[in-house]
Every structure is written in structure tokens, then in C-alpha cells.
């Protein structure tokens, strides 16, 4: 095996990204909600087959999960992962390939659907990396797994694939690698050692009142007032209970009650999302949420105890130190000052690490930027990054295709080759 540097090897081994730009636009225009990613998975599987590169393709794992295995001699087994699902968001980017899709969600409601978190970019980058690494097989040895995961947004896809026998179909990887496009300057790459993504817990909280006529509030127990009190009190958990040197976020993302203005509903539903980076803080915050909800219901005269249901749970994502140091060296050599190995632990969350932690295997995760360089630089110069740069999950979020796609392909190939070329 040649001792040629990874940077020079990649520079000499390219794929035509024009066709992948077209493929990206297709995925962006045809998003699918969590647990409904059938067409995305089918298109990805068909593309892997069309490469005629020798990938063993396994479909319908844990729902619509897909894995391709390329065996290329002895060596490490490396898993590269991309997520496929989209979000219930009405796209407002104005792009000529913007989504106009609507789908029925798991609550049987028709919702607009958008790739507002960049998973379309993840799928496209991994498909391009799969082609590039297959063409480079004379320069590496080992086994490559390219895995396309469903249901990341609802925190269930990685575990579902494992539970459905993923590792009876594909080899257990020595290392799991993943990435995410973010609202950062395009061409930039960030990572860190240790904790890289926050733990997350989400809850559906149902508050019970007594409904009645809007003109007779004294004959009712108003769940809207009850819910409003809960929402306001929840905001004091982080500001007044969590130590200032610890991280926590408590977000109320939805409050639903009633259907018209002259009827006081008999219940309200509050949906809460929590982010933490420390198990002790997590336990403190979750206990405080239950205390607040129960206390406000009692104070309001609720007709029965609140129902608190956990809806999603993301693990704390931890970058293995030894694995990440190796990946970082490859990134530093290739990207130079466009790579920052010392980003803070991000407040977002991911479930990809379950693909490794379930087997006791190490993981490494990184971020790459998707904001047009001139747009970013102008906003930064004006001190308006928060106002002018749309973040993930926004109806305006859409990565500039290049150099974002090229960077996402480069990072995947570099990270995989870091271990597939070890002698």
C-alpha cells in the first residue's frame, strides 16, 4: 500500500460532483418525514447498485434503514453514517428546487415537509463518498460500511436498526464516523475531543381542566391558564436552579389547547425539550420539570394529575479521544486553518453514537459549514450572524450546494481512509 499522503491521494481521486448536485436537488425537493423515508432509501439503494462497485446492499433495517458493505481485503471495518429524514416545516427558501411536499404524520395530521436540517446533504455526500472510496480501493484495505439511517429527528432510528439485527447483516465496525452540516461558513469543519453533542429529553405533558362556555370561566378549570403558568415557571429552572457554570436548555416548543375562542377546553398539551451535557444536571432539570408541572396543576385545581410522557431521548455524544485525534490530524493536513479541532460541545443532539456504543465501539463526529462564504462574511462584519444567518430547522435553511457538498465528501473520505490505510 502506498505511503502517499491522504491529501495528495484525495486530490488525485475525484468524482464528478455535477450529477450529485442534481441528486441533492432531488432529495431536497422530495423530503420524507421520520419513519416514512421509503423513497429516499430506495433512491439511495438504487444509486449504490448503479455504481457496480461490489457493495452488498441490505435494506429495510429498523424501518427504512439501508446499509452497503464494501469488502476490500484485511484491515479495519469503518462505518460512515448519514441520516435521511426531514422535518414538518413549510419551506420558505424561494429556491427553484424548494419542497412543496405534504405528508400525513404519525398523529394523522397533514404537515408540510422540508429538509430543514440538511439530511439531504448528508445522504448525497455519503453516496458520493461511497463512489469515490470504491474507485480508490487500490489505495486502502479493510471493510467499508455506508449506512443510511431513518428516524434521526425522533431519536429512534439508530436503536431501531440495531434492534432489528443490523449487526447480523453487516460486520460490527471497529469505528463509527458521522457528520452534520450546520449554519457555519461553507468550507469550514469543526470538531473536538470528548463531549461533542448534548443529551436531549422530550416530553408531552397533558394538563387536565374542566371545560365550559367562554362566558362562564368561574364554572371551569381553565387549562390554558394552567399551561401558561407551567410554561412561565419552567423558564426559571435554568435561570434559578441550574448552577451558572453548568449547561442546560429547557424549551417549550408547542402549546395546544382548544379549537375556538368561546369554548374553554378541558385539557392542554405542552411539549417540552431539554438539553444537558451532564447526567447530574439532567436529573436535576427533569425532577424540577415534574415538580413544577405537578405544583402548578395543584395550584390551579386541576381535575386530575398531569400526564407526563417521554417522547424522545438522545444520548450524550462523546468523541473517542484516540480516534478523534487521528481524524483531526487528517483534517488539519487537508483543510489547514479551515478546520477547528476545539469547538465547544454543541447544544444539538444526535443518536448516531448508538451504532457504536451498543457494540462498545468508539465514535467520532464533526460538523461542516453550509452558508455561502460571502453571505457569512458580510453578516459577520456587520455583527448580524444571529439575524441574517438561518439556522437548522428554520424554514429558510438551505445549504449552498458548493463548496458544502465537496467538503462533506472530503471529510467522509478523509476520516475513513485515516483508518483504512493504517499499516
Coordinates of C-alpha atoms in Angstrom, one line a residue:
X1 CA 0.0 0.0 0.0
X2 CA 1.4 3.4 -1.0
X3 CA 2.6 5.9 1.7
X4 CA 1.2 8.7 -0.4
X5 CA -0.4 11.3 1.9
X6 CA -4.2 11.3 2.3
X7 CA -4.4 14.9 1.0
X8 CA -2.5 14.1 -2.2
X9 CA -4.4 10.9 -2.6
X10 CA -7.7 12.6 -2.4
X11 CA -6.6 15.4 -4.8
X12 CA -5.8 12.7 -7.4
X13 CA -9.0 10.7 -6.8
X14 CA -12.2 12.7 -7.6
X15 CA -15.7 12.0 -8.7
X16 CA -17.9 14.1 -10.9
X17 CA -20.0 16.1 -8.4
X18 CA -22.3 17.6 -11.1
X19 CA -24.5 14.6 -11.0
X20 CA -24.5 14.6 -7.2
X21 CA -25.6 18.3 -7.2
X22 CA -28.6 17.1 -9.3
X23 CA -29.2 14.3 -6.9
X24 CA -29.1 16.6 -3.9
X25 CA -31.7 18.8 -5.5
X26 CA -33.9 15.8 -6.0
X27 CA -33.6 14.8 -2.3
X28 CA -34.3 18.4 -1.2
X29 CA -37.4 18.6 -3.3
X30 CA -38.7 15.2 -2.2
X31 CA -38.3 15.1 1.6
X32 CA -39.9 12.5 3.8
X33 CA -40.9 12.6 7.5
X34 CA -39.4 10.3 10.1
X35 CA -40.4 6.6 9.7
X36 CA -41.6 7.4 6.2
X37 CA -38.3 7.6 4.3
X38 CA -39.2 4.8 1.8
X39 CA -38.4 6.7 -1.4
X40 CA -35.2 8.2 -0.1
X41 CA -33.9 4.9 1.0
X42 CA -35.0 3.3 -2.4
X43 CA -33.2 6.0 -4.4
X44 CA -30.0 5.6 -2.3
X45 CA -30.0 1.8 -2.7
X46 CA -30.6 2.2 -6.4
X47 CA -27.7 4.6 -6.7
X48 CA -25.3 2.3 -4.8
X49 CA -26.3 -0.6 -7.1
X50 CA -25.7 1.6 -10.1
X51 CA -22.1 2.1 -9.1
X52 CA -21.4 -1.6 -9.9
X53 CA -18.7 -1.3 -7.2
X54 CA -19.4 -4.5 -5.3
X55 CA -21.4 -3.1 -2.4
X56 CA -23.5 -5.7 -0.6
X57 CA -26.8 -3.9 -0.1
X58 CA -29.1 -4.5 2.9
X59 CA -32.5 -2.7 3.0
X60 CA -35.4 -2.3 5.4
X61 CA -33.4 -2.4 8.6
X62 CA -35.2 -0.9 11.5
X63 CA -37.8 0.6 9.2
X64 CA -36.3 2.1 6.0
X65 CA -32.6 1.8 7.1
X66 CA -30.1 0.9 4.5
X67 CA -26.5 -0.3 4.6
X68 CA -24.0 -1.0 1.9
X69 CA -20.9 -3.1 2.6
X70 CA -17.7 -3.0 0.5
X71 CA -15.2 -5.7 1.5
X72 CA -11.6 -4.9 0.3
X73 CA -9.2 -7.2 2.0
X74 CA -7.9 -7.3 5.5
X75 CA -8.0 -4.3 7.8
X76 CA -10.3 -2.3 10.0
X77 CA -14.1 -2.1 9.5
X78 CA -15.2 1.5 9.2
X79 CA -18.9 2.7 9.3
X80 CA -19.9 6.0 7.7
X81 CA -23.4 7.2 8.6
X82 CA -25.9 9.6 7.1
X83 CA -29.5 10.3 8.3
X84 CA -32.4 10.6 5.8
X85 CA -35.5 12.0 7.5
X86 CA -36.9 15.5 7.1
X87 CA -39.0 17.8 9.3
X88 CA -42.6 19.1 9.4
X89 CA -41.7 22.6 8.3
X90 CA -43.1 24.8 5.5
X91 CA -40.1 25.7 3.3
X92 CA -39.7 29.4 2.6
X93 CA -36.3 29.5 0.9
X94 CA -37.6 30.5 -2.5
X95 CA -35.3 28.0 -4.2
X96 CA -36.4 26.6 -7.6
X97 CA -36.0 23.2 -6.1
X98 CA -37.8 24.0 -2.8
X99 CA -40.0 21.4 -1.3
X100 CA -43.8 21.5 -1.9
X101 CA -44.4 18.2 -0.2
X102 CA -47.0 17.5 2.4
X103 CA -47.3 14.2 4.3
X104 CA -49.6 12.7 6.9
X105 CA -47.5 12.5 10.2
X106 CA -47.7 9.9 12.9
X107 CA -50.5 11.8 14.6
X108 CA -52.5 11.5 11.4
X109 CA -52.2 15.2 10.6
X110 CA -51.2 16.6 7.2
X111 CA -48.0 18.5 7.5
X112 CA -45.7 20.4 5.1
X113 CA -42.3 18.7 4.9
X114 CA -38.8 20.2 4.4
X115 CA -35.2 19.1 4.6
X116 CA -34.7 21.9 7.1
X117 CA -31.8 20.1 8.9
X118 CA -29.6 19.2 5.9
X119 CA -30.1 15.4 5.9
X120 CA -30.5 15.6 2.1
X121 CA -26.9 16.9 2.0
X122 CA -25.8 14.1 4.3
X123 CA -27.3 11.4 2.1
X124 CA -25.8 13.0 -1.1
X125 CA -22.3 13.4 0.4
X126 CA -22.3 9.8 1.6
X127 CA -23.3 8.4 -1.8
X128 CA -20.6 10.4 -3.5
X129 CA -18.1 9.3 -0.9
X130 CA -19.2 5.7 -1.5
X131 CA -18.4 6.1 -5.2
X132 CA -15.0 7.8 -4.5
X133 CA -13.8 5.3 -2.0
X134 CA -14.8 2.4 -4.2
X135 CA -12.7 3.9 -7.0
X136 CA -9.8 4.3 -4.6
X137 CA -9.9 0.7 -3.4
X138 CA -6.4 0.1 -4.7
X139 CA -5.2 2.5 -2.1
X140 CA -6.8 1.1 1.0
X141 CA -7.6 -2.2 2.7
X142 CA -10.4 -3.2 5.0
X143 CA -14.2 -3.1 5.0
X144 CA -16.3 0.0 4.4
X145 CA -19.9 0.3 5.6
X146 CA -22.1 3.1 4.3
X147 CA -25.2 3.4 6.4
X148 CA -28.3 5.5 5.7
X149 CA -30.3 5.9 8.9
X150 CA -34.0 6.6 9.2
X151 CA -35.8 8.5 12.0
X152 CA -33.0 10.5 13.5
X153 CA -35.2 13.5 14.2
X154 CA -37.4 11.4 16.6
X155 CA -34.3 9.8 18.1
X156 CA -35.3 6.3 17.2
X157 CA -33.5 5.3 14.0
X158 CA -30.1 4.1 15.2
X159 CA -31.6 2.0 18.0
X160 CA -34.2 0.5 15.7
X161 CA -31.5 -0.6 13.2
X162 CA -29.5 -2.2 16.0
X163 CA -32.6 -3.9 17.4
X164 CA -33.6 -5.2 14.0
X165 CA -30.4 -7.1 13.7
X166 CA -28.2 -4.6 11.9
X167 CA -25.0 -6.4 13.0
X168 CA -26.3 -9.8 12.0
X169 CA -26.4 -8.4 8.4
X170 CA -23.2 -6.2 8.3
X171 CA -19.9 -6.6 10.2
X172 CA -19.6 -4.9 13.6
X173 CA -17.5 -1.8 12.8
X174 CA -14.2 -1.0 14.6
X175 CA -15.1 2.7 14.4
X176 CA -18.3 4.7 13.7
X177 CA -18.0 8.1 12.0
X178 CA -20.6 10.7 11.3
X179 CA -21.1 14.4 10.4
X180 CA -23.6 17.1 10.2
X181 CA -24.0 20.2 8.0
X182 CA -24.6 23.3 10.1
X183 CA -25.2 27.1 9.8
X184 CA -21.4 27.8 9.6
X185 CA -19.2 29.3 6.9
X186 CA -19.1 26.9 3.9
X187 CA -15.8 25.0 3.6
X188 CA -15.2 25.1 7.4
X189 CA -15.0 22.0 9.5
X190 CA -15.3 21.8 13.3
X191 CA -14.8 19.0 15.9
X192 CA -13.5 18.3 19.4
X193 CA -12.3 15.6 21.7
X194 CA -14.8 14.3 24.3
X195 CA -18.4 15.5 24.6
X196 CA -19.5 16.8 21.2
X197 CA -23.3 16.8 21.3
X198 CA -25.8 17.3 24.1
X199 CA -28.1 14.7 25.7
X200 CA -31.8 15.5 25.0
X201 CA -35.1 14.5 26.5
X202 CA -38.5 15.5 25.1
X203 CA -41.9 15.2 26.8
X204 CA -45.6 15.5 26.0
X205 CA -47.3 16.9 29.1
X206 CA -51.1 16.8 29.2
X207 CA -52.8 19.1 31.8
X208 CA -56.4 18.4 32.7
X209 CA -59.0 21.1 33.5
X210 CA -62.8 21.4 33.2
X211 CA -64.2 22.7 30.0
X212 CA -67.1 25.1 29.6
X213 CA -68.5 28.2 28.0
X214 CA -66.2 31.1 27.4
X215 CA -68.6 33.4 29.2
X216 CA -68.6 31.3 32.3
X217 CA -64.9 30.9 33.4
X218 CA -66.0 30.6 37.0
X219 CA -67.6 27.2 36.2
X220 CA -64.5 25.8 34.6
X221 CA -60.9 25.0 35.4
X222 CA -59.0 26.7 32.6
X223 CA -56.2 24.5 31.2
X224 CA -54.9 27.4 29.2
X225 CA -54.1 29.5 32.3
X226 CA -52.7 26.4 33.9
X227 CA -50.4 25.7 30.9
X228 CA -49.4 29.4 30.7
X229 CA -48.3 29.2 34.4
X230 CA -46.4 26.0 33.7
X231 CA -44.6 27.5 30.7
X232 CA -43.5 30.6 32.6
X233 CA -42.4 28.7 35.7
X234 CA -40.4 26.2 33.5
X235 CA -38.3 29.1 32.3
X236 CA -36.9 29.6 35.8
X237 CA -35.4 26.2 36.1
X238 CA -32.3 27.1 34.1
X239 CA -32.0 30.7 35.3
X240 CA -32.6 30.0 39.0
X241 CA -31.8 26.3 39.7
X242 CA -29.0 25.2 37.4
X243 CA -25.6 26.5 38.5
X244 CA -24.3 29.2 36.2
X245 CA -21.3 27.2 35.3
X246 CA -23.4 24.3 34.0
X247 CA -25.2 24.0 30.7
X248 CA -29.0 23.3 30.3
X249 CA -31.8 24.4 28.0
X250 CA -35.5 24.0 28.6
X251 CA -37.6 24.8 25.6
X252 CA -41.4 24.7 25.2
X253 CA -41.9 24.1 21.6
X254 CA -45.6 23.6 21.5
X255 CA -48.7 24.5 23.5
X256 CA -52.0 23.3 22.2
X257 CA -55.5 23.8 23.8
X258 CA -59.0 24.2 22.4
X259 CA -60.3 24.9 18.9
X260 CA -62.2 28.2 19.1
X261 CA -62.4 31.4 21.1
X262 CA -65.7 30.9 23.0
X263 CA -65.0 27.4 24.4
X264 CA -62.7 26.8 27.4
X265 CA -61.1 23.5 26.7
X266 CA -60.9 20.6 29.1
X267 CA -57.2 19.9 28.6
X268 CA -53.9 21.5 27.3
X269 CA -50.9 19.8 25.8
X270 CA -47.4 21.2 26.4
X271 CA -44.4 19.8 24.6
X272 CA -41.0 20.3 26.3
X273 CA -37.5 19.7 25.1
X274 CA -34.5 19.6 27.4
X275 CA -30.8 19.7 26.6
X276 CA -28.0 18.9 29.0
X277 CA -24.3 17.9 28.9
X278 CA -24.0 16.4 32.4
X279 CA -26.0 13.5 33.9
X280 CA -26.4 15.2 37.3
X281 CA -27.7 18.3 35.7
X282 CA -30.1 16.3 33.6
X283 CA -31.5 14.5 36.6
X284 CA -31.9 17.9 38.4
X285 CA -33.7 19.5 35.5
X286 CA -36.1 16.6 34.8
X287 CA -37.0 16.4 38.5
X288 CA -37.7 20.2 38.5
X289 CA -40.0 19.9 35.5
X290 CA -42.1 17.3 37.3
X291 CA -42.2 19.4 40.4
X292 CA -43.2 22.5 38.5
X293 CA -45.9 20.7 36.5
X294 CA -47.4 18.9 39.5
X295 CA -47.3 22.1 41.6
X296 CA -48.9 24.3 39.1
X297 CA -51.7 21.8 38.4
X298 CA -52.4 21.5 42.1
X299 CA -52.4 25.3 42.5
X300 CA -54.8 25.6 39.6
X301 CA -57.2 23.0 40.9
X302 CA -56.6 20.5 38.0
X303 CA -59.3 17.8 37.8
X304 CA -56.6 15.1 37.8
X305 CA -52.9 14.6 37.9
X306 CA -51.0 15.6 34.8
X307 CA -49.8 13.0 32.3
X308 CA -46.1 13.3 31.6
X309 CA -44.9 11.1 28.7
X310 CA -41.4 10.9 27.4
X311 CA -41.4 11.1 23.6
X312 CA -37.8 11.1 22.6
X313 CA -34.4 10.7 24.2
X314 CA -31.0 11.3 22.6
X315 CA -27.8 10.1 24.3
X316 CA -24.8 12.3 25.1
X317 CA -22.5 12.0 22.1
X318 CA -18.8 11.6 23.0
X319 CA -15.9 11.7 20.6
X320 CA -13.4 9.0 21.4
X321 CA -10.1 10.7 22.2
X322 CA -7.7 8.4 20.3
X323 CA -9.9 8.0 17.3
X324 CA -10.7 11.7 17.1
X325 CA -7.1 12.7 17.4
X326 CA -6.3 10.6 14.3
X327 CA -9.3 12.1 12.4
X328 CA -8.3 15.6 13.4
X329 CA -4.7 15.1 12.1
X330 CA -6.1 14.1 8.7
X331 CA -8.4 17.1 8.7
X332 CA -5.7 19.6 9.8
X333 CA -3.4 18.3 7.0
X334 CA -6.1 18.6 4.3
X335 CA -8.1 21.7 5.4
X336 CA -5.5 23.7 7.2
X337 CA -7.0 26.7 9.1
X338 CA -10.5 25.8 7.8
X339 CA -10.5 23.1 10.4
X340 CA -11.1 23.9 14.1
X341 CA -10.4 21.0 16.5
X342 CA -11.5 22.9 19.6
X343 CA -15.2 23.8 19.1
X344 CA -17.4 23.8 22.1
X345 CA -19.8 21.0 22.9
X346 CA -22.8 21.8 20.7
X347 CA -26.3 22.2 22.2
X348 CA -27.8 20.0 19.4
X349 CA -28.3 16.2 19.8
X350 CA -27.8 13.1 17.7
X351 CA -28.5 9.3 18.0
X352 CA -25.8 8.1 15.7
X353 CA -23.4 7.1 18.5
X354 CA -25.8 4.2 19.4
X355 CA -24.4 2.5 16.3
X356 CA -21.1 2.3 18.1
X357 CA -21.9 2.4 21.8
X358 CA -24.3 -0.5 21.5
X359 CA -21.3 -2.6 20.5
X360 CA -18.8 -1.0 22.7
X361 CA -17.1 0.7 19.8
X362 CA -15.6 4.2 19.5
X363 CA -17.2 7.1 17.6
X364 CA -16.1 10.4 16.1
X365 CA -18.4 13.2 14.9
X366 CA -17.8 16.6 13.2
X367 CA -19.6 19.5 11.6
X368 CA -19.1 21.2 8.2
X369 CA -20.4 24.5 7.1
X370 CA -23.2 25.2 4.6
X371 CA -23.5 29.1 4.5
X372 CA -22.3 30.9 1.4
X373 CA -18.9 32.4 2.3
X374 CA -19.7 35.9 1.2
X375 CA -23.1 35.9 3.0
X376 CA -21.4 34.7 6.2
X377 CA -18.5 37.2 5.9
X378 CA -20.9 40.1 5.3
X379 CA -23.1 39.2 8.3
X380 CA -20.1 38.6 10.5
X381 CA -18.7 42.0 9.6
X382 CA -22.0 43.7 10.4
X383 CA -22.3 41.8 13.7
X384 CA -25.6 40.2 12.4
X385 CA -24.9 36.5 12.3
X386 CA -27.9 35.7 14.5
X387 CA -30.2 37.9 12.5
X388 CA -29.1 37.2 8.9
X389 CA -27.9 33.5 9.0
X390 CA -30.8 31.0 9.1
X391 CA -30.1 28.0 11.4
X392 CA -31.0 24.4 11.1
X393 CA -34.8 23.7 11.5
X394 CA -35.6 27.2 10.1
X395 CA -37.9 27.4 7.1
X396 CA -35.1 29.4 5.4
X397 CA -32.3 26.9 6.0
X398 CA -30.8 25.6 2.8
X399 CA -27.0 24.9 2.5
X400 CA -25.3 26.5 -0.5
X401 CA -24.5 23.4 -2.7
X402 CA -20.9 24.1 -3.2
X403 CA -18.4 24.1 -1.6
X404 CA -20.7 22.4 1.0
X405 CA -21.1 19.1 -0.8
X406 CA -17.4 18.9 -1.8
X407 CA -16.4 19.5 1.8
X408 CA -18.9 16.8 3.1
X409 CA -17.5 14.3 0.7
X410 CA -13.9 15.1 1.5
X411 CA -14.4 14.8 5.3
X412 CA -16.1 11.4 4.9
X413 CA -13.3 10.1 2.7
X414 CA -10.5 11.5 4.8
X415 CA -12.0 10.1 8.0
X416 CA -12.5 6.6 6.6
X417 CA -9.1 6.5 4.9
X418 CA -7.4 7.6 8.1
X419 CA -8.1 4.0 9.4
X420 CA -8.5 2.0 6.2
X421 CA -4.9 2.9 5.2
X422 CA -3.3 2.1 8.5
X423 CA -0.4 -0.4 8.1

